[in-house]
JSON list of C-alpha atoms in Angstrom, two decimals:
[
{"chain": "A", "resi": 1, "resn": "UNK", "atom": "CA", "xyz": [-20.74, 18.90, 4.18]},
{"chain": "A", "resi": 2, "resn": "UNK", "atom": "CA", "xyz": [-20.73, 15.44, 5.96]},
{"chain": "A", "resi": 3, "resn": "UNK", "atom": "CA", "xyz": [-19.96, 14.94, 9.68]},
{"chain": "A", "resi": 4, "resn": "UNK", "atom": "CA", "xyz": [-18.72, 11.45, 9.14]},
{"chain": "A", "resi": 5, "resn": "UNK", "atom": "CA", "xyz": [-15.15, 10.91, 8.88]},
{"chain": "A", "resi": 6, "resn": "UNK", "atom": "CA", "xyz": [-13.41, 11.07, 5.28]},
{"chain": "A", "resi": 7, "resn": "UNK", "atom": "CA", "xyz": [-12.71, 7.95, 2.88]},
{"chain": "A", "resi": 8, "resn": "UNK", "atom": "CA", "xyz": [-9.11, 8.58, 3.69]},
{"chain": "A", "resi": 9, "resn": "UNK", "atom": "CA", "xyz": [-9.78, 8.44, 7.61]},
{"chain": "A", "resi": 10, "resn": "UNK", "atom": "CA", "xyz": [-12.17, 5.57, 7.40]},
{"chain": "A", "resi": 11, "resn": "UNK", "atom": "CA", "xyz": [-9.87, 3.52, 4.99]},
{"chain": "A", "resi": 12, "resn": "UNK", "atom": "CA", "xyz": [-6.83, 3.83, 8.08]},
{"chain": "A", "resi": 13, "resn": "UNK", "atom": "CA", "xyz": [-9.26, 3.04, 10.50]},
{"chain": "A", "resi": 14, "resn": "UNK", "atom": "CA", "xyz": [-10.04, -0.44, 9.04]},
{"chain": "A", "resi": 15, "resn": "UNK", "atom": "CA", "xyz": [-6.41, -0.92, 7.97]},
{"chain": "A", "resi": 16, "resn": "UNK", "atom": "CA", "xyz": [-5.57, -0.26, 11.65]},
{"chain": "A", "resi": 17, "resn": "UNK", "atom": "CA", "xyz": [-8.43, -2.78, 12.56]},
{"chain": "A", "resi": 18, "resn": "UNK", "atom": "CA", "xyz": [-6.80, -5.54, 10.60]},
{"chain": "A", "resi": 19, "resn": "UNK", "atom": "CA", "xyz": [-3.28, -4.94, 11.19]},
{"chain": "A", "resi": 20, "resn": "UNK", "atom": "CA", "xyz": [-3.87, -4.62, 14.78]},
{"chain": "A", "resi": 21, "resn": "UNK", "atom": "CA", "xyz": [-5.44, -7.84, 14.75]},
{"chain": "A", "resi": 22, "resn": "UNK", "atom": "CA", "xyz": [-2.68, -9.73, 13.41]},
{"chain": "A", "resi": 23, "resn": "UNK", "atom": "CA", "xyz": [-0.14, -8.00, 15.38]},
{"chain": "A", "resi": 24, "resn": "UNK", "atom": "CA", "xyz": [-2.06, -9.03, 18.22]},
{"chain": "A", "resi": 25, "resn": "UNK", "atom": "CA", "xyz": [-1.87, -12.75, 16.81]},
{"chain": "A", "resi": 26, "resn": "UNK", "atom": "CA", "xyz": [2.03, -12.48, 16.40]},
{"chain": "A", "resi": 27, "resn": "UNK", "atom": "CA", "xyz": [2.65, -11.13, 19.93]},
{"chain": "A", "resi": 28, "resn": "UNK", "atom": "CA", "xyz": [0.39, -13.98, 21.48]},
{"chain": "A", "resi": 29, "resn": "UNK", "atom": "CA", "xyz": [2.86, -16.65, 19.43]},
{"chain": "A", "resi": 30, "resn": "UNK", "atom": "CA", "xyz": [5.52, -14.49, 21.18]},
{"chain": "A", "resi": 31, "resn": "UNK", "atom": "CA", "xyz": [6.80, -13.88, 16.92]},
{"chain": "A", "resi": 32, "resn": "UNK", "atom": "CA", "xyz": [8.69, -10.45, 16.64]},
{"chain": "A", "resi": 33, "resn": "UNK", "atom": "CA", "xyz": [6.76, -9.72, 13.45]},
{"chain": "A", "resi": 34, "resn": "UNK", "atom": "CA", "xyz": [4.59, -7.04, 12.42]},
{"chain": "A", "resi": 35, "resn": "UNK", "atom": "CA", "xyz": [1.98, -6.73, 9.50]},
{"chain": "A", "resi": 36, "resn": "UNK", "atom": "CA", "xyz": [4.12, -4.39, 7.35]},
{"chain": "A", "resi": 37, "resn": "UNK", "atom": "CA", "xyz": [6.99, -6.99, 7.39]},
{"chain": "A", "resi": 38, "resn": "UNK", "atom": "CA", "xyz": [4.68, -9.44, 5.37]},
{"chain": "A", "resi": 39, "resn": "UNK", "atom": "CA", "xyz": [5.06, -8.38, 1.69]},
{"chain": "A", "resi": 40, "resn": "UNK", "atom": "CA", "xyz": [8.77, -7.92, 1.74]},
{"chain": "A", "resi": 41, "resn": "UNK", "atom": "CA", "xyz": [9.33, -10.95, 4.00]},
{"chain": "A", "resi": 42, "resn": "UNK", "atom": "CA", "xyz": [6.96, -13.10, 1.17]},
{"chain": "A", "resi": 43, "resn": "UNK", "atom": "CA", "xyz": [8.98, -11.69, -1.80]},
{"chain": "A", "resi": 44, "resn": "UNK", "atom": "CA", "xyz": [12.50, -12.35, -0.24]},
{"chain": "A", "resi": 45, "resn": "UNK", "atom": "CA", "xyz": [11.27, -15.89, 0.55]},
{"chain": "A", "resi": 46, "resn": "UNK", "atom": "CA", "xyz": [10.72, -16.54, -3.40]},
{"chain": "A", "resi": 47, "resn": "UNK", "atom": "CA", "xyz": [13.32, -14.74, -4.67]},
{"chain": "A", "resi": 48, "resn": "UNK", "atom": "CA", "xyz": [16.00, -14.95, -2.23]},
{"chain": "A", "resi": 49, "resn": "UNK", "atom": "CA", "xyz": [17.35, -11.49, -2.52]},
{"chain": "A", "resi": 50, "resn": "UNK", "atom": "CA", "xyz": [16.74, -8.21, -3.53]},
{"chain": "A", "resi": 51, "resn": "UNK", "atom": "CA", "xyz": [17.50, -4.69, -3.68]},
{"chain": "A", "resi": 52, "resn": "UNK", "atom": "CA", "xyz": [15.83, -1.79, -2.52]},
{"chain": "A", "resi": 53, "resn": "UNK", "atom": "CA", "xyz": [14.59, -0.79, -5.84]},
{"chain": "A", "resi": 54, "resn": "UNK", "atom": "CA", "xyz": [13.80, -4.24, -6.58]},
{"chain": "A", "resi": 55, "resn": "UNK", "atom": "CA", "xyz": [11.38, -4.50, -3.71]},
{"chain": "A", "resi": 56, "resn": "UNK", "atom": "CA", "xyz": [9.77, -1.12, -4.08]},
{"chain": "A", "resi": 57, "resn": "UNK", "atom": "CA", "xyz": [9.26, -2.04, -7.94]},
{"chain": "A", "resi": 58, "resn": "UNK", "atom": "CA", "xyz": [7.69, -5.54, -7.27]},
{"chain": "A", "resi": 59, "resn": "UNK", "atom": "CA", "xyz": [5.85, -4.35, -4.13]},
{"chain": "A", "resi": 60, "resn": "UNK", "atom": "CA", "xyz": [4.53, -1.01, -6.33]},
{"chain": "A", "resi": 61, "resn": "UNK", "atom": "CA", "xyz": [5.80, 1.28, -3.06]},
{"chain": "A", "resi": 62, "resn": "UNK", "atom": "CA", "xyz": [7.87, 4.16, -3.36]},
{"chain": "A", "resi": 63, "resn": "UNK", "atom": "CA", "xyz": [11.92, 3.54, -2.63]},
{"chain": "A", "resi": 64, "resn": "UNK", "atom": "CA", "xyz": [11.66, 5.36, 0.55]},
{"chain": "A", "resi": 65, "resn": "UNK", "atom": "CA", "xyz": [9.41, 3.26, 1.95]},
{"chain": "A", "resi": 66, "resn": "UNK", "atom": "CA", "xyz": [10.82, 0.06, 0.65]},
{"chain": "A", "resi": 67, "resn": "UNK", "atom": "CA", "xyz": [14.05, 1.14, 2.25]},
{"chain": "A", "resi": 68, "resn": "UNK", "atom": "CA", "xyz": [12.28, 2.15, 5.76]},
{"chain": "A", "resi": 69, "resn": "UNK", "atom": "CA", "xyz": [10.46, -1.39, 5.99]},
{"chain": "A", "resi": 70, "resn": "UNK", "atom": "CA", "xyz": [13.68, -3.20, 5.19]},
{"chain": "A", "resi": 71, "resn": "UNK", "atom": "CA", "xyz": [15.90, -0.81, 7.93]},
{"chain": "A", "resi": 72, "resn": "UNK", "atom": "CA", "xyz": [13.29, -1.90, 10.30]},
{"chain": "A", "resi": 73, "resn": "UNK", "atom": "CA", "xyz": [13.42, -5.62, 9.29]},
{"chain": "A", "resi": 74, "resn": "UNK", "atom": "CA", "xyz": [17.02, -5.67, 9.74]},
{"chain": "A", "resi": 75, "resn": "UNK", "atom": "CA", "xyz": [17.04, -3.82, 13.11]},
{"chain": "A", "resi": 76, "resn": "UNK", "atom": "CA", "xyz": [14.53, -6.70, 14.26]},
{"chain": "A", "resi": 77, "resn": "UNK", "atom": "CA", "xyz": [16.99, -9.31, 12.62]},
{"chain": "A", "resi": 78, "resn": "UNK", "atom": "CA", "xyz": [15.28, -10.65, 10.12]},
{"chain": "A", "resi": 79, "resn": "UNK", "atom": "CA", "xyz": [17.47, -9.47, 6.99]},
{"chain": "A", "resi": 80, "resn": "UNK", "atom": "CA", "xyz": [20.55, -9.06, 6.43]},
{"chain": "A", "resi": 81, "resn": "UNK", "atom": "CA", "xyz": [22.74, -7.10, 3.77]},
{"chain": "A", "resi": 82, "resn": "UNK", "atom": "CA", "xyz": [24.21, -9.27, 1.58]},
{"chain": "A", "resi": 83, "resn": "UNK", "atom": "CA", "xyz": [26.24, -8.66, -1.59]},
{"chain": "A", "resi": 84, "resn": "UNK", "atom": "CA", "xyz": [25.00, -8.71, -5.06]},
{"chain": "A", "resi": 85, "resn": "UNK", "atom": "CA", "xyz": [26.27, -9.78, -8.54]},
{"chain": "A", "resi": 86, "resn": "UNK", "atom": "CA", "xyz": [27.93, -6.09, -8.91]},
{"chain": "A", "resi": 87, "resn": "UNK", "atom": "CA", "xyz": [29.31, -5.65, -5.36]},
{"chain": "A", "resi": 88, "resn": "UNK", "atom": "CA", "xyz": [28.66, -2.26, -5.30]},
{"chain": "A", "resi": 89, "resn": "UNK", "atom": "CA", "xyz": [24.64, -3.16, -5.05]},
{"chain": "A", "resi": 90, "resn": "UNK", "atom": "CA", "xyz": [23.36, -3.56, -1.25]},
{"chain": "A", "resi": 91, "resn": "UNK", "atom": "CA", "xyz": [20.71, -6.17, -1.30]},
{"chain": "A", "resi": 92, "resn": "UNK", "atom": "CA", "xyz": [18.82, -7.69, 1.17]},
{"chain": "A", "resi": 93, "resn": "UNK", "atom": "CA", "xyz": [18.09, -11.50, 1.99]},
{"chain": "A", "resi": 94, "resn": "UNK", "atom": "CA", "xyz": [16.39, -13.07, 5.34]},
{"chain": "A", "resi": 95, "resn": "UNK", "atom": "CA", "xyz": [18.35, -13.78, 7.97]},
{"chain": "A", "resi": 96, "resn": "UNK", "atom": "CA", "xyz": [18.88, -17.16, 9.50]},
{"chain": "A", "resi": 97, "resn": "UNK", "atom": "CA", "xyz": [16.56, -15.58, 12.50]},
{"chain": "A", "resi": 98, "resn": "UNK", "atom": "CA", "xyz": [13.77, -15.60, 9.79]},
{"chain": "A", "resi": 99, "resn": "UNK", "atom": "CA", "xyz": [14.07, -18.61, 8.41]},
{"chain": "A", "resi": 100, "resn": "UNK", "atom": "CA", "xyz": [13.67, -20.23, 11.35]},
{"chain": "A", "resi": 101, "resn": "UNK", "atom": "CA", "xyz": [10.52, -18.34, 11.96]},
{"chain": "A", "resi": 102, "resn": "UNK", "atom": "CA", "xyz": [8.58, -19.37, 8.82]},
{"chain": "A", "resi": 103, "resn": "UNK", "atom": "CA", "xyz": [7.54, -22.91, 10.02]},
{"chain": "A", "resi": 104, "resn": "UNK", "atom": "CA", "xyz": [5.69, -20.61, 12.76]},
{"chain": "A", "resi": 105, "resn": "UNK", "atom": "CA", "xyz": [4.43, -17.58, 10.58]},
{"chain": "A", "resi": 106, "resn": "UNK", "atom": "CA", "xyz": [3.14, -19.81, 7.68]},
{"chain": "A", "resi": 107, "resn": "UNK", "atom": "CA", "xyz": [0.00, -21.21, 9.85]},
{"chain": "A", "resi": 108, "resn": "UNK", "atom": "CA", "xyz": [-0.95, -17.82, 10.66]},
{"chain": "A", "resi": 109, "resn": "UNK", "atom": "CA", "xyz": [-0.57, -16.44, 7.25]},
{"chain": "A", "resi": 110, "resn": "UNK", "atom": "CA", "xyz": [-2.94, -19.20, 6.07]},
{"chain": "A", "resi": 111, "resn": "UNK", "atom": "CA", "xyz": [-5.41, -18.09, 8.64]},
{"chain": "A", "resi": 112, "resn": "UNK", "atom": "CA", "xyz": [-5.35, -15.00, 8.21]},
{"chain": "A", "resi": 113, "resn": "UNK", "atom": "CA", "xyz": [-6.05, -15.35, 4.59]},
{"chain": "A", "resi": 114, "resn": "UNK", "atom": "CA", "xyz": [-8.84, -18.11, 5.46]},
{"chain": "A", "resi": 115, "resn": "UNK", "atom": "CA", "xyz": [-10.28, -15.06, 7.68]},
{"chain": "A", "resi": 116, "resn": "UNK", "atom": "CA", "xyz": [-10.08, -12.43, 5.11]},
{"chain": "A", "resi": 117, "resn": "UNK", "atom": "CA", "xyz": [-11.78, -14.45, 3.01]},
{"chain": "A", "resi": 118, "resn": "UNK", "atom": "CA", "xyz": [-14.79, -14.89, 5.74]},
{"chain": "A", "resi": 119, "resn": "UNK", "atom": "CA", "xyz": [-14.77, -11.84, 5.80]},
{"chain": "A", "resi": 120, "resn": "UNK", "atom": "CA", "xyz": [-15.29, -11.17, 2.07]},
{"chain": "A", "resi": 121, "resn": "UNK", "atom": "CA", "xyz": [-18.10, -13.83, 2.00]},
{"chain": "A", "resi": 122, "resn": "UNK", "atom": "CA", "xyz": [-19.97, -11.72, 5.32]},
{"chain": "A", "resi": 123, "resn": "UNK", "atom": "CA", "xyz": [-19.89, -8.41, 3.36]},
{"chain": "A", "resi": 124, "resn": "UNK", "atom": "CA", "xyz": [-22.54, -7.44, 0.69]},
{"chain": "A", "resi": 125, "resn": "UNK", "atom": "CA", "xyz": [-19.42, -6.72, -1.67]},
{"chain": "A", "resi": 126, "resn": "UNK", "atom": "CA", "xyz": [-15.89, -8.81, -1.41]},
{"chain": "A", "resi": 127, "resn": "UNK", "atom": "CA", "xyz": [-13.35, -5.99, 0.62]},
{"chain": "A", "resi": 128, "resn": "UNK", "atom": "CA", "xyz": [-10.57, -7.91, -1.92]},
{"chain": "A", "resi": 129, "resn": "UNK", "atom": "CA", "xyz": [-12.20, -6.64, -5.20]},
{"chain": "A", "resi": 130, "resn": "UNK", "atom": "CA", "xyz": [-13.78, -3.18, -3.87]},
{"chain": "A", "resi": 131, "resn": "UNK", "atom": "CA", "xyz": [-10.26, -2.37, -3.18]},
{"chain": "A", "resi": 132, "resn": "UNK", "atom": "CA", "xyz": [-8.46, -3.94, -6.53]},
{"chain": "A", "resi": 133, "resn": "UNK", "atom": "CA", "xyz": [-11.11, -2.26, -8.73]},
{"chain": "A", "resi": 134, "resn": "UNK", "atom": "CA", "xyz": [-10.55, 1.19, -6.55]},
{"chain": "A", "resi": 135, "resn": "UNK", "atom": "CA", "xyz": [-6.73, 0.83, -7.68]},
{"chain": "A", "resi": 136, "resn": "UNK", "atom": "CA", "xyz": [-7.12, -0.03, -10.94]},
{"chain": "A", "resi": 137, "resn": "UNK", "atom": "CA", "xyz": [-9.31, 2.80, -11.37]},
{"chain": "A", "resi": 138, "resn": "UNK", "atom": "CA", "xyz": [-7.05, 5.37, -9.96]},
{"chain": "A", "resi": 139, "resn": "UNK", "atom": "CA", "xyz": [-4.16, 4.08, -11.76]},
{"chain": "A", "resi": 140, "resn": "UNK", "atom": "CA", "xyz": [-6.46, 5.27, -14.98]},
{"chain": "A", "resi": 141, "resn": "UNK", "atom": "CA", "xyz": [-7.44, 8.78, -13.26]},
{"chain": "A", "resi": 142, "resn": "UNK", "atom": "CA", "xyz": [-5.22, 9.62, -10.07]},
{"chain": "A", "resi": 143, "resn": "UNK", "atom": "CA", "xyz": [-7.49, 10.94, -7.12]},
{"chain": "A", "resi": 144, "resn": "UNK", "atom": "CA", "xyz": [-5.64, 14.53, -7.37]},
{"chain": "A", "resi": 145, "resn": "UNK", "atom": "CA", "xyz": [-7.01, 15.00, -10.58]},
{"chain": "A", "resi": 146, "resn": "UNK", "atom": "CA", "xyz": [-10.56, 14.22, -9.56]},
{"chain": "A", "resi": 147, "resn": "UNK", "atom": "CA", "xyz": [-10.17, 16.39, -7.12]},
{"chain": "A", "resi": 148, "resn": "UNK", "atom": "CA", "xyz": [-8.89, 19.20, -9.08]},
{"chain": "A", "resi": 149, "resn": "UNK", "atom": "CA", "xyz": [-11.57, 18.43, -11.54]},
{"chain": "A", "resi": 150, "resn": "UNK", "atom": "CA", "xyz": [-14.05, 19.07, -8.53]},
{"chain": "A", "resi": 151, "resn": "UNK", "atom": "CA", "xyz": [-12.56, 22.26, -7.55]},
{"chain": "A", "resi": 152, "resn": "UNK", "atom": "CA", "xyz": [-13.72, 23.53, -10.86]},
{"chain": "A", "resi": 153, "resn": "UNK", "atom": "CA", "xyz": [-17.24, 22.86, -10.41]}
]
């Protein structure tokens, strides 16, 4: 057995390195914003308001994960509950505070995108392409099934 950390550990280290760097940039800009907010925030910017279920489906995450992120964003004052067309449905929209942050966030996002492109260019294979390929392959044949097959060998 290999003494190096497993794939999951290495991926978490990579995500941590990326997220920690972006979060430091937000702090330096004195913005109360976290990398985990980015997908929901951008989605709400584009669509106005969404239910938890719509958010989860659009981002490809579970409803509990979407709920947790939206609730954390609500505690930070970035989203607010709004009434949808069906008054029983709870929806979320960006708050006035969030709207006011957009001009400060957009240059950071653009710089992060350029930095990611530069990172891809510095690697033997673009990281974004590898991640996309891995996700596509796992959607065809999930990792649990792969582990089960290996256990039968």
